[in-house]
Short mmCIF file of C-alpha atoms in Angstrom, two decimals:
data_model
loop_
_atom_site.label_atom_id
_atom_site.label_comp_id
_atom_site.label_asym_id
_atom_site.label_seq_id
_atom_site.Cartn_x
_atom_site.Cartn_y
_atom_site.Cartn_z
CA MET H 1 -1.49 22.86 35.90
CA SER H 2 2.07 24.65 36.66
CA SER H 3 3.83 26.19 34.16
CA VAL H 4 6.49 23.30 33.71
CA GLN H 5 3.61 21.10 33.26
CA LYS H 6 2.46 22.94 30.47
CA ALA H 7 5.86 23.19 28.92
CA VAL H 8 6.25 19.34 29.17
CA ALA H 9 2.59 18.68 28.10
CA PRO H 10 2.07 16.93 24.37
CA ILE H 11 0.34 18.91 21.91
CA PHE H 12 -2.32 16.16 21.50
CA ASP H 13 -3.51 15.92 25.19
CA GLU H 14 -7.06 14.78 26.02
CA PRO H 15 -8.21 18.29 27.44
CA ALA H 16 -6.88 19.84 24.18
CA ALA H 17 -8.86 17.31 21.57
CA ARG H 18 -11.93 17.74 23.79
CA ASN H 19 -11.68 21.36 23.19
CA THR H 20 -11.94 20.63 19.26
CA SER H 21 -15.20 21.85 17.97
CA GLY H 22 -17.15 19.27 16.76
CA SER H 23 -18.91 21.45 14.20
CA ALA H 24 -15.57 22.55 12.60
CA TYR H 25 -14.26 18.69 12.77
CA LEU H 26 -17.70 17.58 10.98
CA ARG H 27 -17.38 20.36 8.21
CA TYR H 28 -13.51 19.46 7.75
CA GLY H 29 -14.31 15.66 7.54
CA ALA H 30 -17.29 16.43 4.95
CA GLY H 31 -15.04 17.98 2.82
CA LYS H 32 -12.67 15.08 3.13
CA VAL H 33 -14.86 12.44 2.08
CA GLY H 34 -16.51 14.31 -0.64
CA GLY H 35 -13.08 14.84 -2.24
CA ALA H 36 -12.85 11.08 -1.84
CA ALA H 37 -15.73 10.65 -3.24
CA VAL H 38 -15.18 12.62 -6.60
CA SER H 39 -11.51 10.87 -7.21
CA LEU H 40 -13.35 7.75 -6.87
CA LEU H 41 -15.54 9.05 -9.65
CA ALA H 42 -12.68 10.05 -11.73
CA VAL H 43 -10.76 7.08 -11.22
CA LEU H 44 -14.00 4.72 -12.58
CA VAL H 45 -14.21 6.82 -15.41
CA THR H 46 -10.63 6.82 -16.01
CA GLY H 47 -9.96 3.31 -15.69
CA PHE H 48 -12.71 2.59 -18.43
CA PHE H 49 -11.33 4.38 -21.06
CA LEU H 50 -7.60 3.99 -20.50
CA PHE H 51 -7.31 0.27 -20.49
CA ARG H 52 -9.68 0.70 -23.76
CA LEU H 53 -5.90 1.78 -25.47
CA ILE H 54 -4.49 -1.36 -24.87
CA PRO H 55 -4.07 -3.04 -28.52
CA GLY H 56 -5.18 -6.47 -29.30
CA ASP H 57 -8.84 -7.95 -29.11
CA PRO H 58 -9.71 -9.54 -26.17
CA VAL H 59 -11.85 -12.10 -27.80
CA LYS H 60 -9.45 -13.48 -30.29
CA THR H 61 -6.76 -13.66 -27.41
CA MET H 62 -9.16 -15.69 -25.38
CA THR H 63 -9.62 -18.36 -28.26
CA GLY H 64 -5.75 -19.15 -27.47
CA GLY H 65 -5.03 -18.92 -31.36
CA ARG H 66 -7.52 -21.74 -32.14
CA PRO H 67 -9.35 -21.42 -35.61
CA VAL H 68 -12.47 -19.66 -34.80
CA SER H 69 -15.47 -18.88 -37.37
CA THR H 70 -16.56 -15.09 -37.66
CA GLU H 71 -20.18 -16.21 -36.12
CA GLN H 72 -18.42 -17.27 -32.99
CA LEU H 73 -16.09 -13.85 -32.44
CA ALA H 74 -19.41 -12.25 -33.12
CA SER H 75 -21.08 -14.33 -30.51
CA TYR H 76 -18.48 -14.05 -27.75
CA ARG H 77 -18.72 -9.94 -28.52
CA ARG H 78 -22.13 -10.20 -27.92
CA GLU H 79 -21.75 -12.04 -24.64
CA PHE H 80 -19.55 -9.58 -23.20
CA GLY H 81 -21.23 -6.54 -24.77
CA LEU H 82 -18.29 -5.65 -26.71
CA ASP H 83 -20.53 -5.40 -30.02
CA LEU H 84 -22.14 -2.17 -28.22
CA PRO H 85 -20.99 1.48 -28.68
CA VAL H 86 -18.70 2.84 -26.47
CA TRP H 87 -20.52 5.11 -24.70
CA GLN H 88 -23.34 2.58 -24.02
CA GLN H 89 -20.55 0.09 -22.57
CA PHE H 90 -19.29 3.17 -20.70
CA THR H 91 -23.00 3.51 -19.21
CA ASP H 92 -23.46 0.13 -18.76
CA TYR H 93 -20.31 -0.19 -16.89
CA CYS H 94 -20.87 2.93 -14.34
CA GLY H 95 -24.13 1.83 -13.39
CA LYS H 96 -23.29 -1.25 -12.70
CA ALA H 97 -20.39 -0.37 -10.44
CA LEU H 98 -22.10 1.99 -8.55
CA THR H 99 -24.55 -1.20 -7.36
CA GLY H 100 -21.17 -2.77 -6.86
CA ASP H 101 -20.94 -5.22 -9.86
CA LEU H 102 -17.70 -4.42 -11.51
CA GLY H 103 -18.54 -7.04 -14.29
CA THR H 104 -17.90 -10.71 -15.20
CA SER H 105 -14.06 -11.70 -16.24
CA TYR H 106 -13.45 -12.46 -19.57
CA GLN H 107 -10.97 -15.39 -18.81
CA PHE H 108 -12.34 -16.68 -15.76
CA ARG H 109 -15.97 -16.27 -16.51
CA ALA H 110 -16.60 -15.37 -12.98
CA PRO H 111 -17.64 -12.09 -11.23
CA VAL H 112 -14.62 -9.70 -11.21
CA LEU H 113 -15.40 -8.85 -7.42
CA ASP H 114 -15.04 -12.66 -6.66
CA LYS H 115 -12.06 -13.19 -7.97
CA ILE H 116 -10.65 -10.02 -6.36
CA THR H 117 -12.27 -11.40 -2.59
CA GLU H 118 -10.56 -14.82 -3.81
CA ALA H 119 -6.72 -13.28 -4.37
CA LEU H 120 -6.88 -10.41 -1.60
CA PRO H 121 -6.24 -12.78 1.48
CA ASN H 122 -3.02 -13.96 -0.29
CA THR H 123 -2.49 -9.85 -1.01
CA LEU H 124 -3.03 -8.91 2.62
CA LEU H 125 -0.66 -11.46 4.27
CA LEU H 126 2.30 -10.44 2.00
CA THR H 127 1.58 -6.54 2.58
CA GLY H 128 0.31 -6.90 5.92
CA THR H 129 3.49 -8.25 7.26
CA ALA H 130 5.88 -5.92 5.09
CA PHE H 131 3.67 -3.03 6.09
CA VAL H 132 4.30 -3.78 10.07
CA LEU H 133 7.92 -4.52 9.72
CA TYR H 134 9.15 -1.76 7.45
CA THR H 135 7.22 0.81 9.75
CA VAL H 136 8.51 -0.31 12.79
CA LEU H 137 11.95 -0.58 11.45
CA GLY H 138 11.57 2.57 9.87
CA ILE H 139 10.14 4.29 13.13
CA PHE H 140 12.92 2.66 15.13
CA LEU H 141 15.79 4.23 13.07
CA GLY H 142 14.88 7.16 12.18
CA THR H 143 14.52 8.24 15.91
CA ARG H 144 17.58 7.01 16.54
CA ALA H 145 19.63 8.83 13.52
CA ALA H 146 17.68 11.96 14.37
CA TRP H 147 18.78 11.81 18.27
CA ARG H 148 22.50 10.97 17.03
CA HIS H 149 22.21 13.18 14.32
CA GLY H 150 25.65 14.06 12.45
CA GLY H 151 27.02 10.79 13.86
CA LEU H 152 28.31 7.93 11.99
CA GLY H 153 25.21 5.84 12.49
CA ASP H 154 22.59 8.56 11.00
CA LYS H 155 24.89 8.81 8.04
CA LEU H 156 24.88 5.25 7.61
CA ASN H 157 21.09 4.83 7.85
CA THR H 158 20.06 7.74 6.00
CA GLY H 159 22.47 6.87 3.24
CA LEU H 160 20.96 3.05 3.07
CA ALA H 161 17.56 4.36 3.39
CA LEU H 162 17.94 6.89 0.40
CA ALA H 163 19.76 4.43 -1.83
CA LEU H 164 17.56 1.62 -1.06
CA TYR H 165 14.12 3.67 -1.40
CA SER H 166 15.61 4.65 -4.96
CA VAL H 167 15.98 0.93 -5.98
CA PRO H 168 13.22 -0.32 -8.43
CA SER H 169 11.18 -3.10 -6.36
CA PHE H 170 11.02 -5.45 -9.13
CA TRP H 171 15.33 -5.22 -10.03
CA LEU H 172 15.73 -5.95 -6.24
CA GLY H 173 13.17 -9.03 -5.99
CA LEU H 174 15.09 -10.47 -8.76
CA LEU H 175 18.84 -9.89 -7.73
CA LEU H 176 17.17 -11.46 -4.26
CA ILE H 177 15.65 -14.63 -6.49
CA ILE H 178 19.28 -14.77 -8.49
CA VAL H 179 21.35 -14.60 -4.92
CA PHE H 180 19.65 -16.49 -2.80
CA SER H 181 17.25 -18.54 -4.93
CA VAL H 182 19.02 -19.90 -7.57
CA GLY H 183 22.37 -19.80 -5.86
CA ILE H 184 25.46 -17.65 -6.81
CA GLY H 185 29.17 -18.63 -6.08
CA PRO H 186 29.40 -20.39 -2.47
CA ILE H 187 25.74 -19.24 -1.73
CA PRO H 188 23.46 -21.99 -2.44
CA GLY H 189 19.70 -21.18 -2.86
CA LEU H 190 18.15 -21.18 0.18
CA PHE H 191 14.38 -19.96 -0.84
CA PRO H 192 11.83 -20.98 -3.30
CA THR H 193 11.96 -19.07 -6.67
CA GLY H 194 8.49 -18.21 -6.51
CA GLY H 195 4.86 -19.29 -5.46
CA MET H 196 3.19 -19.64 -2.14
CA GLU H 197 3.30 -22.82 -1.26
CA SER H 198 5.23 -26.23 -2.52
CA GLY H 199 1.91 -27.89 -2.38
CA GLY H 200 1.32 -31.30 -0.31
CA GLU H 201 1.81 -30.22 3.07
CA GLU H 202 -0.77 -29.78 5.97
CA GLY H 203 -1.18 -28.13 9.57
CA LEU H 204 2.23 -26.75 10.89
CA ALA H 205 4.44 -27.97 8.06
CA TYR H 206 1.89 -25.80 5.52
CA LEU H 207 2.21 -22.46 7.75
CA LEU H 208 6.37 -23.05 7.86
CA ASP H 209 5.89 -23.68 3.98
CA VAL H 210 4.28 -20.47 3.24
CA ALA H 211 6.53 -18.57 5.83
CA HIS H 212 9.39 -19.63 3.44
CA HIS H 213 7.87 -18.54 0.34
CA LEU H 214 6.89 -15.16 2.04
CA ILE H 215 10.47 -14.13 3.01
CA LEU H 216 12.09 -12.91 -0.12
CA PRO H 217 8.94 -10.93 -1.26
CA VAL H 218 8.57 -9.64 2.26
CA ILE H 219 12.35 -8.70 2.13
CA THR H 220 12.02 -6.95 -1.08
CA LEU H 221 9.04 -4.90 0.09
CA VAL H 222 10.86 -3.86 3.64
CA ALA H 223 13.90 -2.96 2.00
CA VAL H 224 12.34 -0.78 -0.39
CA GLU H 225 9.55 0.81 1.75
CA TYR H 226 11.10 1.37 5.35
CA GLY H 227 13.61 4.34 4.13
CA GLN H 228 10.45 6.67 3.70
CA THR H 229 8.94 5.85 7.24
CA LEU H 230 13.04 6.53 8.46
CA LEU H 231 13.28 9.56 6.71
CA VAL H 232 9.98 11.37 7.67
CA THR H 233 10.72 10.13 11.26
CA ARG H 234 13.80 11.88 11.64
CA SER H 235 12.76 14.86 10.13
CA ALA H 236 10.05 15.10 12.34
CA LEU H 237 11.89 14.61 15.35
CA LEU H 238 15.06 16.73 14.51
CA ASP H 239 12.09 19.94 14.22
CA GLU H 240 11.08 18.92 17.74
CA MET H 241 14.51 18.61 19.31
CA GLY H 242 14.94 22.49 19.73
CA GLY H 243 11.44 22.73 21.69
CA ASP H 244 11.26 24.31 24.87
CA TYR H 245 9.31 21.73 26.27
CA LEU H 246 12.30 19.20 25.65
CA THR H 247 14.77 21.85 27.86
CA THR H 248 12.40 21.87 30.58
CA ALA H 249 12.03 18.05 31.14
CA ARG H 250 15.94 17.97 30.93
CA ALA H 251 15.74 20.79 33.94
CA LYS H 252 13.48 18.72 35.61
CA GLY H 253 16.41 15.78 35.63
CA LEU H 254 15.16 13.65 33.20
CA ARG H 255 17.18 11.41 31.38
CA ASP H 256 18.10 12.01 28.25
CA ASP H 257 16.46 8.54 27.08
CA LEU H 258 13.13 9.19 28.89
CA VAL H 259 13.00 12.82 27.33
CA ARG H 260 13.01 11.04 23.75
CA ARG H 261 10.74 8.56 24.41
CA ARG H 262 7.96 10.11 26.66
CA HIS H 263 8.15 13.93 25.05
CA ALA H 264 9.85 14.01 21.82
CA VAL H 265 9.15 11.04 19.77
CA PRO H 266 5.32 11.35 20.83
CA ASN H 267 4.93 14.77 19.57
CA ALA H 268 7.21 14.00 16.14
CA LEU H 269 5.09 10.99 15.36
CA LEU H 270 1.92 12.73 14.26
CA PRO H 271 3.45 13.39 10.73
CA THR H 272 4.79 9.18 10.69
CA VAL H 273 0.86 8.68 11.69
CA THR H 274 -0.59 10.23 8.53
CA LEU H 275 2.40 8.52 6.44
CA VAL H 276 1.37 5.13 8.40
CA PHE H 277 -1.95 5.15 6.83
CA VAL H 278 -0.77 6.40 3.14
CA ASN H 279 1.71 3.90 2.88
CA LEU H 280 -0.90 1.29 3.72
CA GLY H 281 -2.86 2.24 0.72
CA ARG H 282 0.00 2.47 -1.35
CA THR H 283 1.64 -0.92 -0.17
CA VAL H 284 -1.22 -2.86 -1.29
CA ALA H 285 -1.54 -0.74 -4.72
CA GLY H 286 2.11 -0.95 -5.46
CA VAL H 287 2.88 -4.80 -4.64
CA ILE H 288 1.92 -5.78 -8.48
CA LEU H 289 5.84 -5.72 -9.55
CA VAL H 290 6.84 -7.55 -6.30
CA GLU H 291 3.85 -10.51 -6.97
CA THR H 292 4.93 -10.58 -10.34
CA VAL H 293 8.12 -11.26 -9.73
CA PHE H 294 7.94 -14.09 -7.42
CA SER H 295 4.93 -15.36 -8.79
CA TRP H 296 2.61 -14.48 -5.86
CA PRO H 297 -1.01 -15.51 -6.24
CA GLY H 298 -2.25 -12.04 -5.10
CA LEU H 299 -4.04 -9.41 -6.69
CA GLY H 300 -0.98 -8.00 -8.16
CA GLY H 301 -0.20 -11.11 -10.14
CA LEU H 302 -3.77 -11.29 -10.88
CA PHE H 303 -3.64 -7.78 -12.38
CA TYR H 304 -0.56 -8.76 -14.57
CA GLN H 305 -2.74 -12.00 -15.98
CA ALA H 306 -5.47 -9.77 -16.72
CA LEU H 307 -3.32 -7.29 -18.68
CA SER H 308 -1.87 -9.95 -20.53
CA VAL H 309 -5.13 -10.99 -22.39
CA PRO H 310 -6.63 -7.99 -22.16
CA ASP H 311 -9.17 -9.14 -19.42
CA LEU H 312 -10.91 -5.73 -19.81
CA PRO H 313 -13.13 -6.17 -16.74
CA LEU H 314 -10.82 -7.47 -14.62
CA VAL H 315 -8.46 -4.96 -15.13
CA GLN H 316 -10.65 -2.04 -14.56
CA GLY H 317 -11.89 -3.86 -11.14
CA LEU H 318 -8.37 -4.45 -9.94
CA PHE H 319 -7.45 -0.73 -11.08
CA PHE H 320 -10.36 1.01 -9.10
CA PHE H 321 -9.92 -1.65 -6.04
CA PHE H 322 -5.96 -0.36 -6.16
CA ALA H 323 -6.54 3.65 -6.74
CA ALA H 324 -9.49 2.91 -3.87
CA ALA H 325 -7.20 1.65 -1.48
CA VAL H 326 -4.94 4.53 -1.75
CA ILE H 327 -8.19 7.35 -1.99
CA VAL H 328 -9.64 5.46 1.45
CA MET H 329 -6.32 5.41 3.45
CA ASN H 330 -5.33 8.63 2.46
CA THR H 331 -8.85 10.25 3.70
CA VAL H 332 -8.51 7.88 6.63
CA ALA H 333 -5.31 9.69 7.65
CA ASP H 334 -6.76 13.35 6.69
CA LEU H 335 -9.92 12.28 9.46
CA VAL H 336 -7.36 10.74 12.10
CA TYR H 337 -4.79 13.58 12.26
CA PRO H 338 -7.12 16.27 13.93
CA LEU H 339 -7.93 14.11 16.46
CA LEU H 340 -4.11 13.80 17.21
CA ASP H 341 -3.75 17.59 16.88
CA PRO H 342 -6.47 19.70 17.43
CA ARG H 343 -4.80 22.46 15.73
CA VAL H 344 -5.81 20.48 12.12
CA GLY H 345 -9.23 21.36 10.78
CA ARG H 346 -10.02 24.31 12.70
#
C-alpha cells in the first residue's frame, strides 16, 4: 500500500480489524457482559424495594372503593402474597424472576410478561419510527453543520437542536395537541388527540388511521431526540476535519463532497454508532411520558396505569424491562465498537 493510500485509509479497514487479538476481545467482551449482568441484578433488587415506598394499599385500590369486609381484604392479600414478610416476598420475587416469571398483575389477573408482550409491538411501532427518523435527521444535519461550521446554517441547526433537546417531551406533546389536535386560532384540529386508532377500520384504511394517530407522538420524540445525535456527529466530524488523510485526499484532486462522504464522515461516525445503540435502549425506556400524553396503548401507558394502582408486580416488571433495554443496548454498543475501531478493547 502506498503512503497516499495509507493516509487516506479509514481507521477501521478490514486488515486492521482482522489483526485485532481474539483473546483480548473475548476478555473485553466478558467483562462488559459480566458488568451488564451485575447491573441487571441491581435493577431487580432496586425495583422491588423502590416501588414499595409508594403510599397506598394495592388491595384497597383494586376494590374500587366498594365496601369490602376485612376477611375479603385478607383473602386478597393471601392471594397475592402481600401477607408474607417483606424478606420472603423479596426472595420469592427474585427466585421467580430468574426463571422468567415476573409475577401476576393485580389489576389484570394475568402474567406480567404476557402484558408486556401484548403492549410491546405498539411501543416498538412508535419508538422504532421515531428512532429511524431522528437518527437519520441528526446524522444528516450534523454532518452539514460541521462541514460548514461557523456559518448561518450551522448556528441555526445547533441552536434549534439545543433548544429542542432541553424541552420536556410531555410539554411539547401537550403543545402539539393544543395547536394541531384541538386547534387554535386559524389552525384547525388536524390530528387525533390520542389513542392508536379510531376503530371500525380494516385493511389499508386501518393502516392509514394508525399512521394518522402516529404523526404527533413521532414528531414529539424526533424533535426532542434528534439534537443529541446532531451535536455528537458535528463534534466528531469537526475533530476529523483537521486530519492529514483529508489533506492528502484533497491533494489527490478529490472533490470536497467526496472527501466528506468517503473519508471524513465514516471515521466521524464511530462515536455516533455507540450513541445510536444507547439511544435505541433509552428511547424505549423514555417513551413513558409521550405515550401517557397521547394515550398510546404501549408500555409507557401501561406503566402509568400500573403506577396509579399501584400494581406492584406490573410496575416492577416494566421497570426491569425498561432498565434492561438500556443496559443491553449499552452492552451491545460496547461490544460492537471494537469491531469498528480495533484500538478499543485491546
